[in-house]
Short mmCIF file of N, CA and C in Angstrom, two decimals:
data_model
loop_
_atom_site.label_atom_id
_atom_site.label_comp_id
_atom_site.label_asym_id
_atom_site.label_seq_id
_atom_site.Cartn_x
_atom_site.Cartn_y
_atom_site.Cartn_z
N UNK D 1 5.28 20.87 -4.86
CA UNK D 1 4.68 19.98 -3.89
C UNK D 1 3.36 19.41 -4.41
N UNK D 2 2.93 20.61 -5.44
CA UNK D 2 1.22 19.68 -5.39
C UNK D 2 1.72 18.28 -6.74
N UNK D 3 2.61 18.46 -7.53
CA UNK D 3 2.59 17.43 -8.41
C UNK D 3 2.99 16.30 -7.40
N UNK D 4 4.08 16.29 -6.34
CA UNK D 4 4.28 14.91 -5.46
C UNK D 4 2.77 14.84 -4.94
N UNK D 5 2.00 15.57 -4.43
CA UNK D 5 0.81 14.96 -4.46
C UNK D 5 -0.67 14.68 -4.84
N UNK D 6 -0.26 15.09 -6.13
CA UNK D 6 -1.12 14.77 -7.07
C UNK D 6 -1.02 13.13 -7.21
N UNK D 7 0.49 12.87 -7.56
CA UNK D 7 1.13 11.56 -7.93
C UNK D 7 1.10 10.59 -6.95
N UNK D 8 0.65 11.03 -6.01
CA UNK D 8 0.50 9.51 -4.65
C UNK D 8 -0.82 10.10 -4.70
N UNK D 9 -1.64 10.86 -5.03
CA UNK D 9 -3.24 10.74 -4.73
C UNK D 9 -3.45 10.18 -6.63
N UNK D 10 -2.69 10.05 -7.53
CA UNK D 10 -3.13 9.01 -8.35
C UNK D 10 -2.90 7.51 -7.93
N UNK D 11 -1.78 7.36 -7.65
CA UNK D 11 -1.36 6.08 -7.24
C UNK D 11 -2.42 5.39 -6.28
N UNK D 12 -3.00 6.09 -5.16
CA UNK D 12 -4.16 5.59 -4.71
C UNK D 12 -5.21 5.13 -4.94
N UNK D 13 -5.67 6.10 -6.03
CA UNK D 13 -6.73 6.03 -6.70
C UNK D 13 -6.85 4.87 -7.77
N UNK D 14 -5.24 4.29 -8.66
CA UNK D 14 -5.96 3.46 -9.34
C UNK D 14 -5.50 2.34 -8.91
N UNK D 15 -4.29 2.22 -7.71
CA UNK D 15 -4.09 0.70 -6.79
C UNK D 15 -5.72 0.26 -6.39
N UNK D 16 -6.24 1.21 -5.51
CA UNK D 16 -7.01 0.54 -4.67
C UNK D 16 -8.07 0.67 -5.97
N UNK D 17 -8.26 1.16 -7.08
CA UNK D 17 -9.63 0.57 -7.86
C UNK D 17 -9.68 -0.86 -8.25
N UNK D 18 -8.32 -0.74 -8.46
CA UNK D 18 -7.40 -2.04 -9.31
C UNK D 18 -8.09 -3.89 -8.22
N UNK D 19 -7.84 -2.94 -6.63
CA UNK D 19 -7.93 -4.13 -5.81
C UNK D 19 -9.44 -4.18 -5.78
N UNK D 20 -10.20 -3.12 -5.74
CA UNK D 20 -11.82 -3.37 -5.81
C UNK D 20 -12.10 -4.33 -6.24
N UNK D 21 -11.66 -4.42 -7.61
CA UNK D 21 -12.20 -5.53 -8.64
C UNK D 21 -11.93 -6.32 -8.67
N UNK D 22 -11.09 -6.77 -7.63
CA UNK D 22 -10.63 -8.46 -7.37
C UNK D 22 -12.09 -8.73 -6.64
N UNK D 23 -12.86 -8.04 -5.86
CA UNK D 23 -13.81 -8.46 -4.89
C UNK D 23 -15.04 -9.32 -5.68
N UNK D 24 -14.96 -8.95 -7.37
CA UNK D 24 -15.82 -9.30 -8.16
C UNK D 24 -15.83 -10.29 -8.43
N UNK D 25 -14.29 -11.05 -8.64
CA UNK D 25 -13.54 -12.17 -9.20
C UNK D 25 -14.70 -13.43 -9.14
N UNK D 26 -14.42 -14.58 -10.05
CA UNK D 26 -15.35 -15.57 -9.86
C UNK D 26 -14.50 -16.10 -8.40
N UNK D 27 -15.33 -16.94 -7.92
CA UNK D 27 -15.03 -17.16 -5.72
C UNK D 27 -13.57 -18.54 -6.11
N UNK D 28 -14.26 -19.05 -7.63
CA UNK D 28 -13.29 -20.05 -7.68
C UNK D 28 -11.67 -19.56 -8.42
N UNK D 29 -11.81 -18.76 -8.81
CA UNK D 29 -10.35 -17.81 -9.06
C UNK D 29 -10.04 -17.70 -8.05
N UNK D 30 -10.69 -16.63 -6.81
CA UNK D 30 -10.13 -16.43 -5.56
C UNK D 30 -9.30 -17.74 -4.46
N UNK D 31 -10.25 -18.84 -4.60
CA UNK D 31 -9.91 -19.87 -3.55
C UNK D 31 -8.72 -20.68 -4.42
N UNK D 32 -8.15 -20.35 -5.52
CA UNK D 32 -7.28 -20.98 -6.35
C UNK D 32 -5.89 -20.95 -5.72
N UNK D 33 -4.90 -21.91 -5.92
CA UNK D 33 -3.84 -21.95 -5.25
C UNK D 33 -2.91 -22.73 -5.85
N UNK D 34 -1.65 -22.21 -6.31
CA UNK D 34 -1.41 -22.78 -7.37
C UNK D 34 -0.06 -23.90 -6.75
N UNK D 35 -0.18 -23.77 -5.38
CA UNK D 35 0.65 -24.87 -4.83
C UNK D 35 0.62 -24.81 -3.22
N UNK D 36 1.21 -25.23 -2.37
CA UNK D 36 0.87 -25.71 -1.22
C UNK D 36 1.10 -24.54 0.07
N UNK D 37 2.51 -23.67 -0.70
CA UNK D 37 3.15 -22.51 0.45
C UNK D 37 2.88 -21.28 -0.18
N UNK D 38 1.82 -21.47 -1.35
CA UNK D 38 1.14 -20.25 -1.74
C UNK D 38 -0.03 -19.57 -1.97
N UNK D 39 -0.20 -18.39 -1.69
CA UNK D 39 -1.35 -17.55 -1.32
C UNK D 39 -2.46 -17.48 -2.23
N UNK D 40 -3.74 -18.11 -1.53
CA UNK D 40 -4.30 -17.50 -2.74
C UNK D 40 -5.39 -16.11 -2.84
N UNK D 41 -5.73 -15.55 -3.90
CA UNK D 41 -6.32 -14.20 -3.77
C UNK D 41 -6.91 -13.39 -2.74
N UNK D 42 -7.40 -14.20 -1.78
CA UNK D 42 -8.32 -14.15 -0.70
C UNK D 42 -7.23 -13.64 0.10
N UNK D 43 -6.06 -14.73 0.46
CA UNK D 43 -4.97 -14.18 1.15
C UNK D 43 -4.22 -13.03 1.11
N UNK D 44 -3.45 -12.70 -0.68
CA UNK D 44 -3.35 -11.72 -0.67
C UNK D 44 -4.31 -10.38 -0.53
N UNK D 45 -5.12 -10.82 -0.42
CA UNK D 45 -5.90 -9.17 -0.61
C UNK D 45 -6.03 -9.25 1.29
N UNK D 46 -6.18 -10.00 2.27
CA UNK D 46 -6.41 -10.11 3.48
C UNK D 46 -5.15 -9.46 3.70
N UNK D 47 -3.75 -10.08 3.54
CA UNK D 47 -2.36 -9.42 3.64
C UNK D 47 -2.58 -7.80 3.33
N UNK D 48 -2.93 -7.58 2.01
CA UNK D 48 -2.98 -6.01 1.99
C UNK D 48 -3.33 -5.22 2.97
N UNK D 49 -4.65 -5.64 3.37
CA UNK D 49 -5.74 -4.88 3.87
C UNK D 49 -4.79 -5.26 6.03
N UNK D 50 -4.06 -5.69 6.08
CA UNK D 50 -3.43 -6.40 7.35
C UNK D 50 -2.50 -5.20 7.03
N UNK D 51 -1.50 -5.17 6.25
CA UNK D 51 -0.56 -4.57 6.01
C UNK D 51 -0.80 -2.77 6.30
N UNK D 52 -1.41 -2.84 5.52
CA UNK D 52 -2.42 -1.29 5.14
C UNK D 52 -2.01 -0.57 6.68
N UNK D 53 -3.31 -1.99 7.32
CA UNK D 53 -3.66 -1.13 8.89
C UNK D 53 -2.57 -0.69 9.56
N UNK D 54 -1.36 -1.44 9.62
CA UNK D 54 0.13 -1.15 10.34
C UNK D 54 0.98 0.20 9.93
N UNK D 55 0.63 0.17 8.59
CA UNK D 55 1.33 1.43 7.83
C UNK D 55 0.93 2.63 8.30
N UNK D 56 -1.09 2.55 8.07
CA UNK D 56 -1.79 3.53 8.36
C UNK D 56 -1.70 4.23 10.01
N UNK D 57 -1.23 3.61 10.48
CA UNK D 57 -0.79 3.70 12.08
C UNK D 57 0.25 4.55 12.58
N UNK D 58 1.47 4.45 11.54
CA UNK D 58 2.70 5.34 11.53
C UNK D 58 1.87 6.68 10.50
N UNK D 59 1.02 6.70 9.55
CA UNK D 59 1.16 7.26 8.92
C UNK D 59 0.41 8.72 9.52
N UNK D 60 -1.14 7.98 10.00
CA UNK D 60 -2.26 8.57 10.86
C UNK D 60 -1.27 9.63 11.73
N UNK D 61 -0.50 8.84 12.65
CA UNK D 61 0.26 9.08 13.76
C UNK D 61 1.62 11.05 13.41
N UNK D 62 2.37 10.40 12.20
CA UNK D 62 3.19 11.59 11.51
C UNK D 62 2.06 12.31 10.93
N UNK D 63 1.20 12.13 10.83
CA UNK D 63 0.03 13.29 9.88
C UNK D 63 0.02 14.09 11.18
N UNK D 64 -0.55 13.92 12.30
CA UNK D 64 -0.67 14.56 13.55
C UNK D 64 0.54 15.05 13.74
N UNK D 65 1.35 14.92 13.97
CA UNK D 65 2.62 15.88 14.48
C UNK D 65 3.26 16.67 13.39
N UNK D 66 3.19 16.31 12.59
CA UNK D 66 3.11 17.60 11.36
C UNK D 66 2.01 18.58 10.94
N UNK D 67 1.27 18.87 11.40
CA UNK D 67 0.27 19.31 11.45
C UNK D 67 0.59 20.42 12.78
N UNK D 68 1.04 19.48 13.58
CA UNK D 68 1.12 20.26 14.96
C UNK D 68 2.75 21.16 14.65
N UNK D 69 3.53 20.57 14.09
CA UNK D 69 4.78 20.87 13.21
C UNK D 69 4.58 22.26 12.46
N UNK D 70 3.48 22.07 11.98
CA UNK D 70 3.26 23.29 10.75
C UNK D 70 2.02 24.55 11.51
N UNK D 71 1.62 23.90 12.68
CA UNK D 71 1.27 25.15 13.32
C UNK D 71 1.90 25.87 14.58
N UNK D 72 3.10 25.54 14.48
CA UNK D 72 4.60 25.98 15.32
C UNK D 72 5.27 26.73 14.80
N UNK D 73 4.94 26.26 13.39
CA UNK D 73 6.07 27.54 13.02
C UNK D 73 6.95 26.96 11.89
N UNK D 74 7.33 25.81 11.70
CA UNK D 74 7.91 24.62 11.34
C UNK D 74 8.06 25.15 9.48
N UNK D 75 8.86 25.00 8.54
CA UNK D 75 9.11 25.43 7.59
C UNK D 75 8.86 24.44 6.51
N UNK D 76 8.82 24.25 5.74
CA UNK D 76 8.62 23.25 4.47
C UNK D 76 9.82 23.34 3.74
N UNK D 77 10.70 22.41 3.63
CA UNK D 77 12.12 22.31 2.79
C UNK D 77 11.54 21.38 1.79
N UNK D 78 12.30 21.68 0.95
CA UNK D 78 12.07 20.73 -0.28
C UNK D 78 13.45 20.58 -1.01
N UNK D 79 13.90 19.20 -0.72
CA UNK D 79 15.74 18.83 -1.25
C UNK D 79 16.09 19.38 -2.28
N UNK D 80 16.90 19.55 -2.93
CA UNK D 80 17.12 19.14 -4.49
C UNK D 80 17.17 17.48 -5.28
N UNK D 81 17.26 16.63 -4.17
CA UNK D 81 17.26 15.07 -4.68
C UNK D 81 16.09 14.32 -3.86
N UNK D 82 15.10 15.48 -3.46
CA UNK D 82 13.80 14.74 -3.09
C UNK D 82 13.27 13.67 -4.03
N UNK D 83 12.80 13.62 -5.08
CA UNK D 83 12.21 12.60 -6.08
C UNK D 83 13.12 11.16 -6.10
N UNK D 84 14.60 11.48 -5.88
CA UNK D 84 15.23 9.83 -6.05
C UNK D 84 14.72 9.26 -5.08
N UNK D 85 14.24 9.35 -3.95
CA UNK D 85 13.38 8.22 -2.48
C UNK D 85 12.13 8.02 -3.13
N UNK D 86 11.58 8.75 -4.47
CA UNK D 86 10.41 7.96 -4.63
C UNK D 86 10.64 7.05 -6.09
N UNK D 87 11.76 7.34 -6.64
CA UNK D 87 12.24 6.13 -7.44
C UNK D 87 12.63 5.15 -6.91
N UNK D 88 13.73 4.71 -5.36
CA UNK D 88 13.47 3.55 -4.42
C UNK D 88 12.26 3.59 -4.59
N UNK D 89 11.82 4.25 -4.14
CA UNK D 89 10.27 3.36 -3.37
C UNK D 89 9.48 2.83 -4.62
N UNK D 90 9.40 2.96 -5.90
CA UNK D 90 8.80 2.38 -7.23
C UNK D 90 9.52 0.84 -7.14
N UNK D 91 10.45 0.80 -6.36
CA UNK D 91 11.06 -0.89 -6.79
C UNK D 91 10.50 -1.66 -5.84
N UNK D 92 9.45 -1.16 -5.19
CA UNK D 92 8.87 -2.15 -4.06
C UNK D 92 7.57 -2.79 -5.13
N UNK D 93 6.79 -1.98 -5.71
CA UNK D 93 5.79 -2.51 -6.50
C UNK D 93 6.37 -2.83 -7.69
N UNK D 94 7.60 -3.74 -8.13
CA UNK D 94 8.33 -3.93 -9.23
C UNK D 94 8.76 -4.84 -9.19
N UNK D 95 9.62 -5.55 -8.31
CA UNK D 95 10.74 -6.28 -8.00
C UNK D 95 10.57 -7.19 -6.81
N UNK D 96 11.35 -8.26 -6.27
CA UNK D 96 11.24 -9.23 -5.20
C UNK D 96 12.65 -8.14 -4.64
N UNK D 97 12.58 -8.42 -3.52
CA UNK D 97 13.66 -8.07 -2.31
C UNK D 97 13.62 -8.93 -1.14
N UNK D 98 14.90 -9.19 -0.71
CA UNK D 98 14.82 -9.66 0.95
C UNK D 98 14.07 -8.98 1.96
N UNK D 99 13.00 -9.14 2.65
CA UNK D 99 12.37 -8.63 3.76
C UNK D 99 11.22 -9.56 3.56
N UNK D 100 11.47 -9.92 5.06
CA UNK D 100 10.86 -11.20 5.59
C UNK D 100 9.65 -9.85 7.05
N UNK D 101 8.50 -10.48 6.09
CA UNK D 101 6.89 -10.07 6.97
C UNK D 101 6.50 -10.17 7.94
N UNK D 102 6.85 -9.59 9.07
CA UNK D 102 6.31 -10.11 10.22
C UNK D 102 4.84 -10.96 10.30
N UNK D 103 4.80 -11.15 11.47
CA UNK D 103 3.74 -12.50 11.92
C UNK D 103 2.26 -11.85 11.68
N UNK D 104 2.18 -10.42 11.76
CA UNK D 104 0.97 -9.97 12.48
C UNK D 104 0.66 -9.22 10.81
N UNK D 105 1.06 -9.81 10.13
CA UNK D 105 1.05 -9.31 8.36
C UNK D 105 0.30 -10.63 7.74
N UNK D 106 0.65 -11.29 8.59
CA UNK D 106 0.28 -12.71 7.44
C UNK D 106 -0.88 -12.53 7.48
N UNK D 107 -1.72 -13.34 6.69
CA UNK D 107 -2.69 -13.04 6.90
C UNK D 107 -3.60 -15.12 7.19
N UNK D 108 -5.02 -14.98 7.55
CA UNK D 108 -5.20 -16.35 8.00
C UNK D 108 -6.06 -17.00 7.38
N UNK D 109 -6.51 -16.78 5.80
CA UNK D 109 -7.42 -17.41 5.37
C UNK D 109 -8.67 -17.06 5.65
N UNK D 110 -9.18 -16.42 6.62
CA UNK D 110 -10.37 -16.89 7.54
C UNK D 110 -11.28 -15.95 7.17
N UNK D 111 -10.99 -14.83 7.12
CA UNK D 111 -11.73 -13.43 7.45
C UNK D 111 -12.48 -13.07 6.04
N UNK D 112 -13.68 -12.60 6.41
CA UNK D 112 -14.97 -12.48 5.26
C UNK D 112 -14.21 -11.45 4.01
N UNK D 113 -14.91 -11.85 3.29
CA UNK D 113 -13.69 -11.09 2.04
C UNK D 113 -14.67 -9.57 1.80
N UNK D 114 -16.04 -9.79 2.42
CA UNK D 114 -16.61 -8.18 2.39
C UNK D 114 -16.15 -7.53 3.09
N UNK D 115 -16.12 -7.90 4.81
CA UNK D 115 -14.83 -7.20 5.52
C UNK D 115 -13.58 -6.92 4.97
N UNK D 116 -13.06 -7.43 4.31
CA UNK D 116 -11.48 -7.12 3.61
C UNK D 116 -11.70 -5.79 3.03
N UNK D 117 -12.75 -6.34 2.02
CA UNK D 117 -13.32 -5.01 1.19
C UNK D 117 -13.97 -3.88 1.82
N UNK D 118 -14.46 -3.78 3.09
CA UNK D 118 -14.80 -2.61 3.49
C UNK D 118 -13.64 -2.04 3.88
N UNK D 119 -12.43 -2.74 4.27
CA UNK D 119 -11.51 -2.44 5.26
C UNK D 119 -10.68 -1.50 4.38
N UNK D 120 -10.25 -2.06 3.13
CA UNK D 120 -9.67 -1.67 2.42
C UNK D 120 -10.66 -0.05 1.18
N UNK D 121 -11.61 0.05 1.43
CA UNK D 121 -12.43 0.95 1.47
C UNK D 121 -11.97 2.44 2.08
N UNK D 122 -12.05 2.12 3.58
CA UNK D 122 -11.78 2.56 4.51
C UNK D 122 -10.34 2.81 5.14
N UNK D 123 -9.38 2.60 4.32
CA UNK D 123 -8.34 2.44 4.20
C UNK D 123 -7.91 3.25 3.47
N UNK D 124 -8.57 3.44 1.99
CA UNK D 124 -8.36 4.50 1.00
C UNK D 124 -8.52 5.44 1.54
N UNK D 125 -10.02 5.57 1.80
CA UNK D 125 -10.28 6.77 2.44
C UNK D 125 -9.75 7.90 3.41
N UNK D 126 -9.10 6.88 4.38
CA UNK D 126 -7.90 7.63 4.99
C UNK D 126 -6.38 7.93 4.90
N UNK D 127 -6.30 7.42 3.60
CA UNK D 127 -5.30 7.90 2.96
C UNK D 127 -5.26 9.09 2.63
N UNK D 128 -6.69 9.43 1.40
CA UNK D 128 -6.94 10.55 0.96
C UNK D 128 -7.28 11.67 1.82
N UNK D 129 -8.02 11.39 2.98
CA UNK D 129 -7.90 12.08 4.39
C UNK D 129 -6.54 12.76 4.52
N UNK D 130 -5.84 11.70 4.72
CA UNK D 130 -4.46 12.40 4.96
C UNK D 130 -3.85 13.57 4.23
N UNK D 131 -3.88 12.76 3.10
CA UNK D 131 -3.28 13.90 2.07
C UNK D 131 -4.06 15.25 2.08
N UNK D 132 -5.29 15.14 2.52
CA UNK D 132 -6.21 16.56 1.89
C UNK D 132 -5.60 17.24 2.82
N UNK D 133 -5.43 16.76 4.40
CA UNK D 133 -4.83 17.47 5.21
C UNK D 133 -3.42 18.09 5.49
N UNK D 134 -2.82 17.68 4.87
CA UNK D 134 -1.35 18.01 3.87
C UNK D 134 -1.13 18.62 3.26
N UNK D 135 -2.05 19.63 2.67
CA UNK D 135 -1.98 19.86 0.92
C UNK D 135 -0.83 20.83 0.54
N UNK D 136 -0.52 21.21 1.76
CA UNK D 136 0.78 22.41 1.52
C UNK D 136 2.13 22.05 1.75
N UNK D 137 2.30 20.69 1.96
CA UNK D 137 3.26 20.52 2.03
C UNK D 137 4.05 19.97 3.48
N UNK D 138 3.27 20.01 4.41
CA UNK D 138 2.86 20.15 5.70
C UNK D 138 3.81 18.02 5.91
N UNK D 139 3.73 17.57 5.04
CA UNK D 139 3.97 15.91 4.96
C UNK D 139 5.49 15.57 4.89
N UNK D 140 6.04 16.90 4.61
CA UNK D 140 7.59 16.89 4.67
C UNK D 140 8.18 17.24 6.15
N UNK D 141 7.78 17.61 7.15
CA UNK D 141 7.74 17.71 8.46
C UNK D 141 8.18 16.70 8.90
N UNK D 142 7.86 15.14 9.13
CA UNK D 142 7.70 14.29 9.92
C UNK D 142 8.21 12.83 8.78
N UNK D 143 9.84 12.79 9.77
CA UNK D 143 10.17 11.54 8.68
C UNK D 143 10.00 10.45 9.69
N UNK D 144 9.86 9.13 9.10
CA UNK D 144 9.55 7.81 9.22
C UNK D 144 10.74 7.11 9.11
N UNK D 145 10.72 6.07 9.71
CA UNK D 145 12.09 4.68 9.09
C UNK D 145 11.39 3.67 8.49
N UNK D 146 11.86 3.45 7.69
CA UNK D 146 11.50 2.31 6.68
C UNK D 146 12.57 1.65 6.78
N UNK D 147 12.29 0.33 7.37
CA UNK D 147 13.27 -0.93 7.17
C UNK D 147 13.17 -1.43 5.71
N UNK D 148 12.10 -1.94 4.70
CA UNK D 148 11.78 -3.00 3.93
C UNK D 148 13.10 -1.68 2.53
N UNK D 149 13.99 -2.90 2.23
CA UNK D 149 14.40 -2.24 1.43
C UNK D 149 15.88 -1.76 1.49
N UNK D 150 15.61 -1.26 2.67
CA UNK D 150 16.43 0.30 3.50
C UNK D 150 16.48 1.12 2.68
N UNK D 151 15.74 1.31 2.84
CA UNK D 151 14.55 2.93 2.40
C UNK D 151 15.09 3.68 3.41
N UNK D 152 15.33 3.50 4.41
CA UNK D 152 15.58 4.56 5.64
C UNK D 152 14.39 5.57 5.49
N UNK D 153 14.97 6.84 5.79
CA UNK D 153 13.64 8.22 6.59
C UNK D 153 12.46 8.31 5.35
N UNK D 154 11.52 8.19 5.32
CA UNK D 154 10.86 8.64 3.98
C UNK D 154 9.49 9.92 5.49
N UNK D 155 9.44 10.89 4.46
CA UNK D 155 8.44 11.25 4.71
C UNK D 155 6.72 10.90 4.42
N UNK D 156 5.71 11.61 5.12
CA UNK D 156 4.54 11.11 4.90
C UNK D 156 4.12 10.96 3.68
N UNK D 157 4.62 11.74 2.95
CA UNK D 157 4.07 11.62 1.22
C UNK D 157 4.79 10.08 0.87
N UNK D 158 6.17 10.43 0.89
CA UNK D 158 6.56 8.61 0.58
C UNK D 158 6.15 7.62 1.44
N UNK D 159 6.02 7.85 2.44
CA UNK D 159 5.02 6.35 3.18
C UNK D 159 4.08 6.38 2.74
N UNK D 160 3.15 7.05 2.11
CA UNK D 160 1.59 7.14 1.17
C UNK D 160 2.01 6.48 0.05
N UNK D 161 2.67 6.79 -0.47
CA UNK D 161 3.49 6.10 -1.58
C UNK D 161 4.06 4.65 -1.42
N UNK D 162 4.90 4.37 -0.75
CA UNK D 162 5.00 3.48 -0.08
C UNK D 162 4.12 2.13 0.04
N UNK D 163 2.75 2.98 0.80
CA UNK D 163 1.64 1.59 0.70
C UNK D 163 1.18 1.40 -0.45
N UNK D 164 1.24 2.46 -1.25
CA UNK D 164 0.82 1.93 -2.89
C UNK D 164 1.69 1.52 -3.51
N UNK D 165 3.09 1.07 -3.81
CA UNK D 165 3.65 0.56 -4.06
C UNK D 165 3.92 -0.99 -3.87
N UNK D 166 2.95 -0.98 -2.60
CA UNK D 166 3.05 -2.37 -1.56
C UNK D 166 2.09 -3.09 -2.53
N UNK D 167 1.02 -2.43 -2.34
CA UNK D 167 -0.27 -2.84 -2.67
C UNK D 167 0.21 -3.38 -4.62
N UNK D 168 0.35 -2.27 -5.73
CA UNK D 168 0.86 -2.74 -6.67
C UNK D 168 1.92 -4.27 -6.75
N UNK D 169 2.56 -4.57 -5.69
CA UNK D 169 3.53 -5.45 -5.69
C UNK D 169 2.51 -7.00 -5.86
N UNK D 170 1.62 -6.37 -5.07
CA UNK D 170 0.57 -7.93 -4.99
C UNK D 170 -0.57 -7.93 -6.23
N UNK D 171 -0.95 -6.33 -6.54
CA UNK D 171 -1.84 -6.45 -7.75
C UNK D 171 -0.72 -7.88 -8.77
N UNK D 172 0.11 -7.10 -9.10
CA UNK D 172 0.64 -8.16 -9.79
C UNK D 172 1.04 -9.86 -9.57
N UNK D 173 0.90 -9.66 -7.65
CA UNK D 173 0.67 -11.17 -7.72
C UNK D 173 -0.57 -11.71 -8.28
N UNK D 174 -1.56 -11.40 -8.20
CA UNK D 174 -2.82 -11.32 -7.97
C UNK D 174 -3.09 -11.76 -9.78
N UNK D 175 -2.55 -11.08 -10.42
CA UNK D 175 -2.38 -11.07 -11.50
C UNK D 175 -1.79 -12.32 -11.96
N UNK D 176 -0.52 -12.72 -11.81
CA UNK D 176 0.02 -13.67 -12.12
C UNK D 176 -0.89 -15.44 -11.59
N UNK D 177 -1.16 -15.03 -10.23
CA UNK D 177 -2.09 -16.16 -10.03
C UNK D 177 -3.65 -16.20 -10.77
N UNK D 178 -3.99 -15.32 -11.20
CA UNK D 178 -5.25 -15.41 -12.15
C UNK D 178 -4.68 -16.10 -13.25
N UNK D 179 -3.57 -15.68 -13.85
CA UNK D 179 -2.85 -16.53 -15.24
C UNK D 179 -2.41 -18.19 -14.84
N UNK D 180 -2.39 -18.32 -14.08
CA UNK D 180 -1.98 -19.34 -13.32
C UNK D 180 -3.15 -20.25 -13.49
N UNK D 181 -4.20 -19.70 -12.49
CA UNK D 181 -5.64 -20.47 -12.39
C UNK D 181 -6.18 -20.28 -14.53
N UNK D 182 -5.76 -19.71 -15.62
CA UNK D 182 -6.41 -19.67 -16.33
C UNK D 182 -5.81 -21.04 -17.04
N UNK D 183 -4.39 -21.23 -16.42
CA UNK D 183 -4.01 -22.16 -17.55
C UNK D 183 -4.28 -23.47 -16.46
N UNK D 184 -4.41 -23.64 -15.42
CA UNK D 184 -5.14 -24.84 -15.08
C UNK D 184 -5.92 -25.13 -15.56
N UNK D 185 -6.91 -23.88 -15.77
CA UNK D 185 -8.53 -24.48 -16.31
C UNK D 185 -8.50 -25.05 -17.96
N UNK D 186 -7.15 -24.68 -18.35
CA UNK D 186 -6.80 -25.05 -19.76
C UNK D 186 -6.70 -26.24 -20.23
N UNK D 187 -6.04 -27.22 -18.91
CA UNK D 187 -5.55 -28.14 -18.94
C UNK D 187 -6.55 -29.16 -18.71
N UNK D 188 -7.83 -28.63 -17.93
CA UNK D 188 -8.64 -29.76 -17.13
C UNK D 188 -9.72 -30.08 -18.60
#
């Protein structure tokens, strides 16, 4: 158990450093857009930090009843084909898939990008919260549904996983639109 969470308390650790340092970006990288129905940096990182909060909600939520789970009496199983749900879940920060974002994900342009960045701060933080409170294993208690994918039941460790996988999916947008804005500036 402690290597599964060792491995989503790395994954945390270098997604969300990864997104820190977009906050640094020159403002004109950020406001860059490399066409009319697409996002630019500001957006995605607003989407993350939108996304985050919804996840963190189910996640906050199963941390509590496993907890309450594991002071009942409640046992810790561990599959023999536990690890293949966290090879699905690696193809979310990898690959495009069908799953269409709800409304309350998008994100609106608008919102101060230090707020983003505290949010997403504060976001980590209670990730790692979570997990510390977990540490025994306590995260296999309480499964989740995951539509995006059909992932179906993942437990709290793979929904931790999960949002870092999310989050990686956009580092690399994030990425690709910086290459984007570099070869504009190539051209001008």
């Amino acid at each position: 158990m402690r290597n599964i969470i060792q491995t989503v308390r790395e994954a945390l650790l270098t997604n969300f450093r990864e997104l820190d340092g977009w906050f640094e970006k020159d403002p004109v990288l950020l406001d860059f857009k490399p066409g009319p129905d697409q996002w630019n940096a500001r957006e995605v990182l607003e989407h993350i930090s939108l996304t985050n909060y919804f996840l963190l909600l189910i996640i906050n939520k199963a941390t509590r009843r496993a907890l309450d789970r594991k002071s009942n009496g409640h046992t810790v199983i561990l599959p023999g084909d536990y690890f293949n749900k966290f090879d699905q879940i690696d193809v979310i920060g990898s690959q495009s898939f069908g799953w269409i974002r709800p409304d309350h994900m998008e994100p609106t342009g608008l919102k101060d990008m230090q707020e983003v960045r505290t949010l997403l701060k504060q976001q980590f933080a209670q990730c790692m919260y979570n997990l510390s409170l977990l540490k025994n294993g306590e995260g296999r208690l309480v499964f989740t549904n995951m539509s995006v994918n059909n992932l179906g039941k993942l437990d709290i460790y793979q929904y931790i996983y999960f949002l870092t996988k999310h989050i990686e999916r956009h580092i690399r947008q994030l990425q690709r639109l910086e290459k984007q804005f570099s070869t504009s500036m190539e051209l001008i």
